[in-house]
Short mmCIF file of C-alpha atoms and ligand atoms in Angstrom, two decimals:
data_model
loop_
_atom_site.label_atom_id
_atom_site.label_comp_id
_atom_site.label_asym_id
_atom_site.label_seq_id
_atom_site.Cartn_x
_atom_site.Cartn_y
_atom_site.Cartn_z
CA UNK Z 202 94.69 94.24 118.57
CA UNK Z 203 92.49 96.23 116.03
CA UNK Z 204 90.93 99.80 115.91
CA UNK Z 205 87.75 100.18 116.62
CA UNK Z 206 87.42 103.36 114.88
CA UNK Z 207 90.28 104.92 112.43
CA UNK Z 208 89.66 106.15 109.05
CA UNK Z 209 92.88 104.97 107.79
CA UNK Z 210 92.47 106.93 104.31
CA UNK Z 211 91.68 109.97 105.69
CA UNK Z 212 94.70 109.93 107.30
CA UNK Z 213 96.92 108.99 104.54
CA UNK Z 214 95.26 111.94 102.99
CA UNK Z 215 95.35 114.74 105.23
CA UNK Z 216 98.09 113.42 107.51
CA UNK Z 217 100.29 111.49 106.37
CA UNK Z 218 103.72 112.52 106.33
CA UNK Z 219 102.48 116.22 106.53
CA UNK Z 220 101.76 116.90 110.07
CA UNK Z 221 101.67 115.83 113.69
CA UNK Z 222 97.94 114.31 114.76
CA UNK Z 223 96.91 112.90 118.42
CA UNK Z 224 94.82 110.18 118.28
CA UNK Z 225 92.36 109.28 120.79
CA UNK Z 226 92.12 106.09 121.69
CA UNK Z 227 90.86 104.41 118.80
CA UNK Z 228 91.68 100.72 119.92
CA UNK Z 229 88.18 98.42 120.32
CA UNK Z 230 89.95 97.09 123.63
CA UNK Z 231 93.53 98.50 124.38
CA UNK Z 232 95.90 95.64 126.53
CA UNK Z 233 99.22 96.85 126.97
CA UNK Z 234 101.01 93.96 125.61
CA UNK Z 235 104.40 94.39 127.46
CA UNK Z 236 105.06 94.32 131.21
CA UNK Z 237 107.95 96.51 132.42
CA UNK Z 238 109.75 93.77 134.06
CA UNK Z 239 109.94 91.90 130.94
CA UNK Z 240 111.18 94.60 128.96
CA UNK Z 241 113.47 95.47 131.49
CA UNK Z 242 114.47 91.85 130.79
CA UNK Z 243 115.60 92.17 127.23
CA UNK Z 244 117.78 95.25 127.92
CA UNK Z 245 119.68 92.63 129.92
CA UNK Z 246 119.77 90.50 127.06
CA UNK Z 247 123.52 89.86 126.61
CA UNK Z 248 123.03 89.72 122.90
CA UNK Z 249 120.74 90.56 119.62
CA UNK Z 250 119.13 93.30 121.57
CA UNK Z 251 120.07 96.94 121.23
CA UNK Z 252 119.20 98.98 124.48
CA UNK Z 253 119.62 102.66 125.89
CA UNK Z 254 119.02 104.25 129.20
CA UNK Z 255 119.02 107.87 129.39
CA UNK Z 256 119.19 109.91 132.69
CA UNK Z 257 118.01 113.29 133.03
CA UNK Z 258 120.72 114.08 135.88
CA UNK Z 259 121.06 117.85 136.98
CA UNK Z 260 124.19 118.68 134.57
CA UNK Z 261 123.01 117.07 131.85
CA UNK Z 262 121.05 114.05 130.29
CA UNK Z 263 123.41 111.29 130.07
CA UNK Z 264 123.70 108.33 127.86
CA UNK Z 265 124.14 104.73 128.37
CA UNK Z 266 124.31 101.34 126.00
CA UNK Z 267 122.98 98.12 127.13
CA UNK Z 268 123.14 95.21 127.97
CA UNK Z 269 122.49 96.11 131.48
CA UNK Z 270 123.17 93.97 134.56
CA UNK Z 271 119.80 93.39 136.39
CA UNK Z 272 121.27 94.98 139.26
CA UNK Z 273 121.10 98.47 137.18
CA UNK Z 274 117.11 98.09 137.90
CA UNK Z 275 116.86 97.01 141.10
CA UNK Z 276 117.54 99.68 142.82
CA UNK Z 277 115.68 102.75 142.22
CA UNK Z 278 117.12 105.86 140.23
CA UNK Z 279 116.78 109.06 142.51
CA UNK Z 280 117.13 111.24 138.68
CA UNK Z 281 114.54 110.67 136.04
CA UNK Z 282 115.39 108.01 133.72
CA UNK Z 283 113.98 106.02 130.62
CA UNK Z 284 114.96 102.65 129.42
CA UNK Z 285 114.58 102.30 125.28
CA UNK Z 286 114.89 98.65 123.54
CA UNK Z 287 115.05 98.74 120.28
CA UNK Z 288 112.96 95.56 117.22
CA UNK Z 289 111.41 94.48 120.84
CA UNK Z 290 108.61 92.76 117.99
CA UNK Z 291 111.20 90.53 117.18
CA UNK Z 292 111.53 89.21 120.26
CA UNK Z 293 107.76 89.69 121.95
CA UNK Z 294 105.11 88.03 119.80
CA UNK Z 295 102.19 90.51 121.63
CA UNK Z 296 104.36 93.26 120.68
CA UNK Z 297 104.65 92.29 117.25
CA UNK Z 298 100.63 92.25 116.72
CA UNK Z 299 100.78 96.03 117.43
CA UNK Z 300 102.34 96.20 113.85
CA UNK Z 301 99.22 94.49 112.56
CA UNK Z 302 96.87 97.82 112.39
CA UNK Z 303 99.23 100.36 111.21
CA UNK Z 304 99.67 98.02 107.95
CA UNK Z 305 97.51 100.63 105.61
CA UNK Z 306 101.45 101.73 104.94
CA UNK Z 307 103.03 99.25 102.99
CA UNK Z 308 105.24 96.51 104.77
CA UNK Z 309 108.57 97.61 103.34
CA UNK Z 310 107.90 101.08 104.71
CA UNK Z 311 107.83 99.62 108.05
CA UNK Z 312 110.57 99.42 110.28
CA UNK Z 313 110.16 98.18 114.01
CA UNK Z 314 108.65 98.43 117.09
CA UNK Z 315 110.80 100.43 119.82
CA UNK Z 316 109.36 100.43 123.46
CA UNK Z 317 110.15 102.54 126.30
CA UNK Z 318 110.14 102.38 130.01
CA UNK Z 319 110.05 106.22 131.56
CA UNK Z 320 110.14 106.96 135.55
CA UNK Z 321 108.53 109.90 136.20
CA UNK Z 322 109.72 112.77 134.26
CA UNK Z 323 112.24 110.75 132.10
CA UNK Z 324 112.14 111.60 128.59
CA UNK Z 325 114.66 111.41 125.85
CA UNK Z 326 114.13 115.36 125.66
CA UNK Z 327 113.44 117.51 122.48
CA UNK Z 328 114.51 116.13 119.01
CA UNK Z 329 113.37 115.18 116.11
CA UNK Z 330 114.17 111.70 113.89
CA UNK Z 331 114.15 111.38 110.39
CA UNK Z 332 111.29 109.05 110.14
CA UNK Z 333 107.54 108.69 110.58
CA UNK Z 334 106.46 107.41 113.65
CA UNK Z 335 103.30 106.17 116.05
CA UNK Z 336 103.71 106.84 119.57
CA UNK Z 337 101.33 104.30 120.93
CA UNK Z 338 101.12 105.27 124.79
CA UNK Z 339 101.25 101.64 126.27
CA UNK Z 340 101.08 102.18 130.17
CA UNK Z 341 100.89 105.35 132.21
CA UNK Z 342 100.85 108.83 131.31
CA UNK Z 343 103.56 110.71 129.14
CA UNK Z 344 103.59 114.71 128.25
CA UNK Z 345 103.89 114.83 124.55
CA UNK Z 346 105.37 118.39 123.26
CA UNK Z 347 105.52 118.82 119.49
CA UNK Z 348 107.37 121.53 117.39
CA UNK Z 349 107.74 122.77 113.93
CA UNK Z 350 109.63 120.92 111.44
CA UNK Z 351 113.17 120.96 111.65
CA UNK Z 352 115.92 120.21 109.24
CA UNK Z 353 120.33 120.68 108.81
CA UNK Z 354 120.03 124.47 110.11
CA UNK Z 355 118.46 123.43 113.73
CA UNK Z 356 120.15 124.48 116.78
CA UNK Z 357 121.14 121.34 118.53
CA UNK Z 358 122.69 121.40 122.10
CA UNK Z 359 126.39 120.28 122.39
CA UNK Z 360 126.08 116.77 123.62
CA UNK Z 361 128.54 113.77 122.81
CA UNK Z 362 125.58 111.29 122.80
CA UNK Z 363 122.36 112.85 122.00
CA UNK Z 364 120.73 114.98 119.35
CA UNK Z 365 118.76 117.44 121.09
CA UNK Z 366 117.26 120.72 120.31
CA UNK Z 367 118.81 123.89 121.37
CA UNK Z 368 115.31 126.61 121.20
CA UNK Z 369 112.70 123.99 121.34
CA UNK Z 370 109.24 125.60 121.22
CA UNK Z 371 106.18 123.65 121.27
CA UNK Z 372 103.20 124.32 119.33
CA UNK Z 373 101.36 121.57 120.61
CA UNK Z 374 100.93 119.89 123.97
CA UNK Z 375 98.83 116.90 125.30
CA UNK Z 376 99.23 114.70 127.73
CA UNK Z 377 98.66 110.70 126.19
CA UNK Z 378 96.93 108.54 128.33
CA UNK Z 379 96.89 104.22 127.58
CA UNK Z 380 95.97 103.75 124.22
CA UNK Z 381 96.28 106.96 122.57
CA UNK Z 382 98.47 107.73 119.62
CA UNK Z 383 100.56 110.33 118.43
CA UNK Z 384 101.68 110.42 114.94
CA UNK Z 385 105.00 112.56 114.23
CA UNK Z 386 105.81 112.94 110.75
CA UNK Z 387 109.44 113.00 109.55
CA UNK Z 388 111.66 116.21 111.27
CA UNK Z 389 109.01 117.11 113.17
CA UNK Z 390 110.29 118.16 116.72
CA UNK Z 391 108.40 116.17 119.72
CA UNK Z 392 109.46 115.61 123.34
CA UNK Z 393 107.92 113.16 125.88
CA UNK Z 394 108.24 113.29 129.36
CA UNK Z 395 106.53 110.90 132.00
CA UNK Z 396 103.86 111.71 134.42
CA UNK Z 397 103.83 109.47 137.26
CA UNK Z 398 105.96 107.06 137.04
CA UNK Z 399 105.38 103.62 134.50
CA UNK Z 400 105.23 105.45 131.91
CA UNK Z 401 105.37 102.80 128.81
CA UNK Z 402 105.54 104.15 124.85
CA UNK Z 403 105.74 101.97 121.39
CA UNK Z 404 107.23 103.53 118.57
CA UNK Z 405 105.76 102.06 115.56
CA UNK Z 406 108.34 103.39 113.40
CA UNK Z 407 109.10 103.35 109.51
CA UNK Z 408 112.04 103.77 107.22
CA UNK Z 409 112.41 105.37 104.16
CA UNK Z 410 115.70 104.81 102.31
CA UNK Z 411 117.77 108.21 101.87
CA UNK Z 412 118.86 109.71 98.11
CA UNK Z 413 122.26 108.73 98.35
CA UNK Z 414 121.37 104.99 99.97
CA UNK Z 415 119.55 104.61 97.00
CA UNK Z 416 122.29 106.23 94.49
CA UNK Z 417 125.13 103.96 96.65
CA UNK Z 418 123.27 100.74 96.78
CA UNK Z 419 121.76 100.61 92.86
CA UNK Z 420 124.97 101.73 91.40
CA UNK Z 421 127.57 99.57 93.32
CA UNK Z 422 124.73 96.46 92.15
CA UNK Z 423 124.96 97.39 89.09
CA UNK Z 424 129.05 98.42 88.63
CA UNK Z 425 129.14 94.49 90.24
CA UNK Z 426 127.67 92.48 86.51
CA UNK Z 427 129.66 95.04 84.29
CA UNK Z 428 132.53 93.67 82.63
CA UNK Z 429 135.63 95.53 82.91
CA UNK Z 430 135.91 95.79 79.07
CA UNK Z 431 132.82 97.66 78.78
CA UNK Z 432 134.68 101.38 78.80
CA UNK Z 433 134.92 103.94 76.98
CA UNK Z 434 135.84 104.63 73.56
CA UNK Z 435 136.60 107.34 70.69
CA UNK Z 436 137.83 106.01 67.87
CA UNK Z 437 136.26 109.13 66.61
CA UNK Z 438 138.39 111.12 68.21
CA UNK Z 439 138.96 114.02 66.38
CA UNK Z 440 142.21 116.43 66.91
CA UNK Z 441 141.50 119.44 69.81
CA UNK Z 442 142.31 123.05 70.45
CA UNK Z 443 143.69 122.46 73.76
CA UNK Z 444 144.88 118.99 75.05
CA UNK Z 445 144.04 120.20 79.05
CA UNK Z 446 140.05 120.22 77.82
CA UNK Z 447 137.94 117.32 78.94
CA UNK Z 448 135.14 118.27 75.49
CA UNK Z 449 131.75 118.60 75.68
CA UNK Z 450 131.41 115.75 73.37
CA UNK Z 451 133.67 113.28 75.92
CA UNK Z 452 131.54 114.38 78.69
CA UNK Z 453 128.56 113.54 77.02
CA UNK Z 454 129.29 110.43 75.95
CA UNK Z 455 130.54 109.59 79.73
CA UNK Z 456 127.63 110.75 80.90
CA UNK Z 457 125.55 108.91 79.01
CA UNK Z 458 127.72 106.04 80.16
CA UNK Z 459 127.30 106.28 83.43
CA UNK Z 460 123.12 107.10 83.17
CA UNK Z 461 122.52 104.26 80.63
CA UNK Z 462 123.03 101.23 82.96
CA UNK Z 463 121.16 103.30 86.02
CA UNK Z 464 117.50 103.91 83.84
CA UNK Z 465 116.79 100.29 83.68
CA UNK Z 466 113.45 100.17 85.77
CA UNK Z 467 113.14 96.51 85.70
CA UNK Z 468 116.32 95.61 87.11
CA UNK Z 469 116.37 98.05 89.42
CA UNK Z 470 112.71 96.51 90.40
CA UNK Z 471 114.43 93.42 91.22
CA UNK Z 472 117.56 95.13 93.06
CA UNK Z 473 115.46 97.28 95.21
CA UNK Z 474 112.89 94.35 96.19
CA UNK Z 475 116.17 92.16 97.37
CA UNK Z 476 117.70 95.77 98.84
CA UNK Z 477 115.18 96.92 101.36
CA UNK Z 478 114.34 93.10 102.20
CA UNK Z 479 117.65 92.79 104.14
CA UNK Z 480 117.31 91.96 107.59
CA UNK Z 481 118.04 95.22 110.07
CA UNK Z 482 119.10 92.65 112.96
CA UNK Z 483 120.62 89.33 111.55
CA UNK Z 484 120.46 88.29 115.06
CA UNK Z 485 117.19 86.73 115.42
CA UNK Z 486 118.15 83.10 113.63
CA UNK Z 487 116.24 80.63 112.82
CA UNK Z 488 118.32 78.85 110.32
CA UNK Z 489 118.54 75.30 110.75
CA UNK Z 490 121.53 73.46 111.73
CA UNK Z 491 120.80 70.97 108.25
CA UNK Z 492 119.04 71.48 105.28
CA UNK Z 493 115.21 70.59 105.51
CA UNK Z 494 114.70 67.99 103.21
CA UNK Z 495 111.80 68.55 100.16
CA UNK Z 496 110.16 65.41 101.47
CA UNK Z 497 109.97 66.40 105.36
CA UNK Z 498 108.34 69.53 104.12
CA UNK Z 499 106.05 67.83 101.39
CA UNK Z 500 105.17 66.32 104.55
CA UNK Z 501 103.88 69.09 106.92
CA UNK Z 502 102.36 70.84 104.35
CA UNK Z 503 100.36 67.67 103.54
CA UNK Z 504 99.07 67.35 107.15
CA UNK Z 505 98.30 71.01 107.30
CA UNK Z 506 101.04 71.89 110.10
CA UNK Z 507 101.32 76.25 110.44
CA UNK Z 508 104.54 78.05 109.41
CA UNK Z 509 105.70 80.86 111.13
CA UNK Z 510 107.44 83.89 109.97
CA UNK Z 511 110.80 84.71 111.46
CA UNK Z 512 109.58 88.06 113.02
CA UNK Z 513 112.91 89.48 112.23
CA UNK Z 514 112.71 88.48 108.54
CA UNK Z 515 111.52 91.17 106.15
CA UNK Z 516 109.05 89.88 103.49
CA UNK Z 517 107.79 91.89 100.24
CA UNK Z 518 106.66 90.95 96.30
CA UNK Z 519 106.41 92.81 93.27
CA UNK Z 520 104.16 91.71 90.83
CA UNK Z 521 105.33 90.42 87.53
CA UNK Z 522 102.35 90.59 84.97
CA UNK Z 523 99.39 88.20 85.04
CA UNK Z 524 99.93 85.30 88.29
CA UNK Z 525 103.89 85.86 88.28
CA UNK Z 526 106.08 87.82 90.84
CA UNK Z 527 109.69 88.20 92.51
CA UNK Z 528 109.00 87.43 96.13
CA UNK Z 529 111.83 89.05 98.25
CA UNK Z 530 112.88 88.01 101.81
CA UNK Z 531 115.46 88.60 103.63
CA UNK Z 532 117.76 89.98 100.89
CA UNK Z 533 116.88 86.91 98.03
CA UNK Z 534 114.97 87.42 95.24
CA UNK Z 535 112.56 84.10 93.72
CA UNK Z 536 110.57 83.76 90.86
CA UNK Z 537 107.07 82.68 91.22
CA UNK Z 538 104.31 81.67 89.29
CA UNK Z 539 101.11 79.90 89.79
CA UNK Z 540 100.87 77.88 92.90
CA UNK Z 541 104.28 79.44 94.03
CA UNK Z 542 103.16 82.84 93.52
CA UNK Z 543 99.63 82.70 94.80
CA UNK Z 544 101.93 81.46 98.14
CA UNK Z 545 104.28 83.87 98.13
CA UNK Z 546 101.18 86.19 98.92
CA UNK Z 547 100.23 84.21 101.44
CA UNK Z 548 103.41 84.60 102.99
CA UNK Z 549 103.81 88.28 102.37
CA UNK Z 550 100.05 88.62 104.12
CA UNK Z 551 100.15 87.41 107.69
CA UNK Z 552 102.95 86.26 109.76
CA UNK Z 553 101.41 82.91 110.49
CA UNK Z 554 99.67 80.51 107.73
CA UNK Z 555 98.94 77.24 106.96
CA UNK Z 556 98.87 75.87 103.47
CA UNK Z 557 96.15 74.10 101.95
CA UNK Z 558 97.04 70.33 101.69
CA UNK Z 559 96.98 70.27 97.93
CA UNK Z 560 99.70 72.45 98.10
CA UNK Z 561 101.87 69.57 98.84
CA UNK Z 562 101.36 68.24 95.14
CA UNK Z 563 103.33 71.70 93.91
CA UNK Z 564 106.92 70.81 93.63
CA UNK Z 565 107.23 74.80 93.50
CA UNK Z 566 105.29 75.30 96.44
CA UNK Z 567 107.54 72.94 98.55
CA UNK Z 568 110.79 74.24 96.60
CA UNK Z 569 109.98 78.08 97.75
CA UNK Z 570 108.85 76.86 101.29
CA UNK Z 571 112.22 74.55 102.22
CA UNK Z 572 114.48 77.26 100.60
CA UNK Z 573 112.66 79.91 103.06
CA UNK Z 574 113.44 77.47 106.30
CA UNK Z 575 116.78 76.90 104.82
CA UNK Z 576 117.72 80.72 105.21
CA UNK Z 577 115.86 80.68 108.19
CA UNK Z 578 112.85 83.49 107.34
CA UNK Z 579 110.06 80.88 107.57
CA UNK Z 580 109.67 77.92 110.08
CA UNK Z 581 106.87 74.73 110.70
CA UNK Z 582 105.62 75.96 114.32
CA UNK Z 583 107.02 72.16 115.97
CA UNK Z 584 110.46 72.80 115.17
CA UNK Z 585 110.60 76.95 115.00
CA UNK Z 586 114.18 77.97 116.68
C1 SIN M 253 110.21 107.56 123.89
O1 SIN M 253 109.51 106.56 123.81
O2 SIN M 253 110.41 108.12 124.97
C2 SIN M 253 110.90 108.20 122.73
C3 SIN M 253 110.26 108.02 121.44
C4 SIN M 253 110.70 109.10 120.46
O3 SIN M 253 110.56 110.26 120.74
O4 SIN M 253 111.18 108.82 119.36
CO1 CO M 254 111.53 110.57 118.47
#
């Protein structure tokens, strides 16, 4: 699945993360990857899959969790309803390419792929989410109503479940028909409601990690490595006019203690790579039940046998300098260099690949690879789950 005509830079430019944009159809040859039956499957899944179904009844919208029994979809809903399952990429291969395209934003800004089912007229109503997303219409037709940006001070309706908007107002309105896209920058209220029924929609959504994620994460990493005698000290301490005062001299110097560990951009580097690598779903495994043995994988690589990523598994590198770099999956940080490192890209590029035979030769190469089956991120196609 490509685009036959996007100007991705443009976009970045003039849209990104700044406003709401329908897009066209801009797919050379739009297939909707995902029939409703199968979808309708996973929400049945009894576990690893995270599912909603949301009823627009005449008192209310109302809110229920999956797993469903199949019964729940066999018979037909007289209200409006829509069925959301959530990382369906992880578990749909075709749905997983639709990630492919939108890869102009950096992998680690990318979250998953949600897909919903809508009878006519469902809708999750008017809200707005805290990330940026693409509302690829999949199947059918769906009403998409946008609004201004919204933040803490919105009006929200009383609801146990849901986070809706109490005075939504639209200031745009289209109806998306297969293969066109709506962007909706984060806060940015938007509510979709089916016409006709079949209504299908992926959300190819991102993340971005809040202020105080970051703040929590980096400083509990770092308060893990410091030794409890490193505290603080005065043995200057000098007599004061009132014993109640906490100085501005003390609080400086505790300041300083607490910022000094927190500037350190390379280790942070290394913290954040391993951080936002952690797997959202830890469901999805592919770990095998022994170790892979070096040789059984200096084997495969040798007769050129793919590997596969673990579609749950979150891959991402940061370069270290001339041919070195931390590759980060799944929460683990490794060193690479030379062989190792040009792999690592490899990896981080496309979620299938086969390596070169030569690579066999590189006791790095085969290191990196067996330690990325081991955790179960990477498998040889044969023996994948
Ligand atoms: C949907 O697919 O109906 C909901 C997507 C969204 O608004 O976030
Ligand atoms: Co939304």
């Amino acid at each position: 699945m490509h685009f036959a005509d996007f100007d991705h830079a443009a976009f970045l430019r003039d849209t990104w993360q700044k406003r709401p944009l329908l897009i066209r159809n801009p797919w050379a040859n739009w297939i909707n990857p995902l029939e409703p039956d199968e979808l309708a499957g996973l929400a049945c899944e009894e576990s690893g899959v995270e599912s909603r179904l949301i009823t627009r009844r005449s008192d209310g919208m109302v809110l229920e969790s999956g797993p469903f029994p199949e019964a729940r979809f066999a018979k037909a809903e007289a209200a409006p309803w829509t069925l959301l399952v959530q990382a369906v990429d992880h578990h749909v291969p075709e749905v997983a390419m639709l990630i492919a395209p939108f890869r102009f934003v950096p992998d680690w800004r990318i979250d998953d792929v949600m897909v919903s089912y809508a009878a006519d007229g469902g809708g999750v109503g008017p809200h707005f989410d805290q990330y940026d997303v693409f509302l690829v219409q999949g199947l059918g037709r769906r009403r998409w109503r946008v609004g201004p940006r919204c933040g803490a001070d919105t009006p929200l309706v009383l609801h146990a479940d849901l986070r809706l908007i109490a005075d939504f107002e639209a200031t745009g309105d289209w109806v998306l028909e297969a293969g066109d896209i709506l962007y909706v920058p984060p806060g940015f209220a938007h509510d979709g409601v089916a016409v006709g029924g079949d209504c299908m929609t992926y959300s190819i959504g991102f993340r971005a990690p809040s202020r105080a994620d970051l703040v929590e994460g980096w400083a509990a990493h770092l308060a893990d490595a410091l030794p409890e005698d490193d505290r603080y000290t005065d043995a200057d301490l000098v007599p004061q006019a009132h014993p109640g005062e906490i100085t501005p001299a003390a609080l400086e110097r505790l300041h300083a203690m607490a910022l000094s560990g927190l500037a350190d951009g390379a280790a942070f580097a290394r913290w954040f790579g391993a951080y936002t690598s952690l797997p959202k779903y830890a469901d999805a495994d592919w770990q095998p039940e022994a170790a892979v043995g070096q040789a059984v994988v200096q084997a495969l690589i040798a007769s050129s046998q793919p590997l596969a990523r673990n579609p749950a598994s979150r891959f991402a590198f940061i370069r270290q300098g001339e041919g070195a770099l931390f590759l980060f999956v799944d929460g683990q940080s490794f060193d690479c260099t030379g062989d190792a490192a040009r792999v690592a890209e490899q990896i981080c590029a496309s979620a299938s690949l086969t390596l070169g035979p030569a690579l066999s030769a590189s006791p790095a190469v085969v290191t990196l690879v067996a330690a990325l089956i081991d955790q179960g991120s990477l498998a040889f196609d044969e023996d994948e789950r």
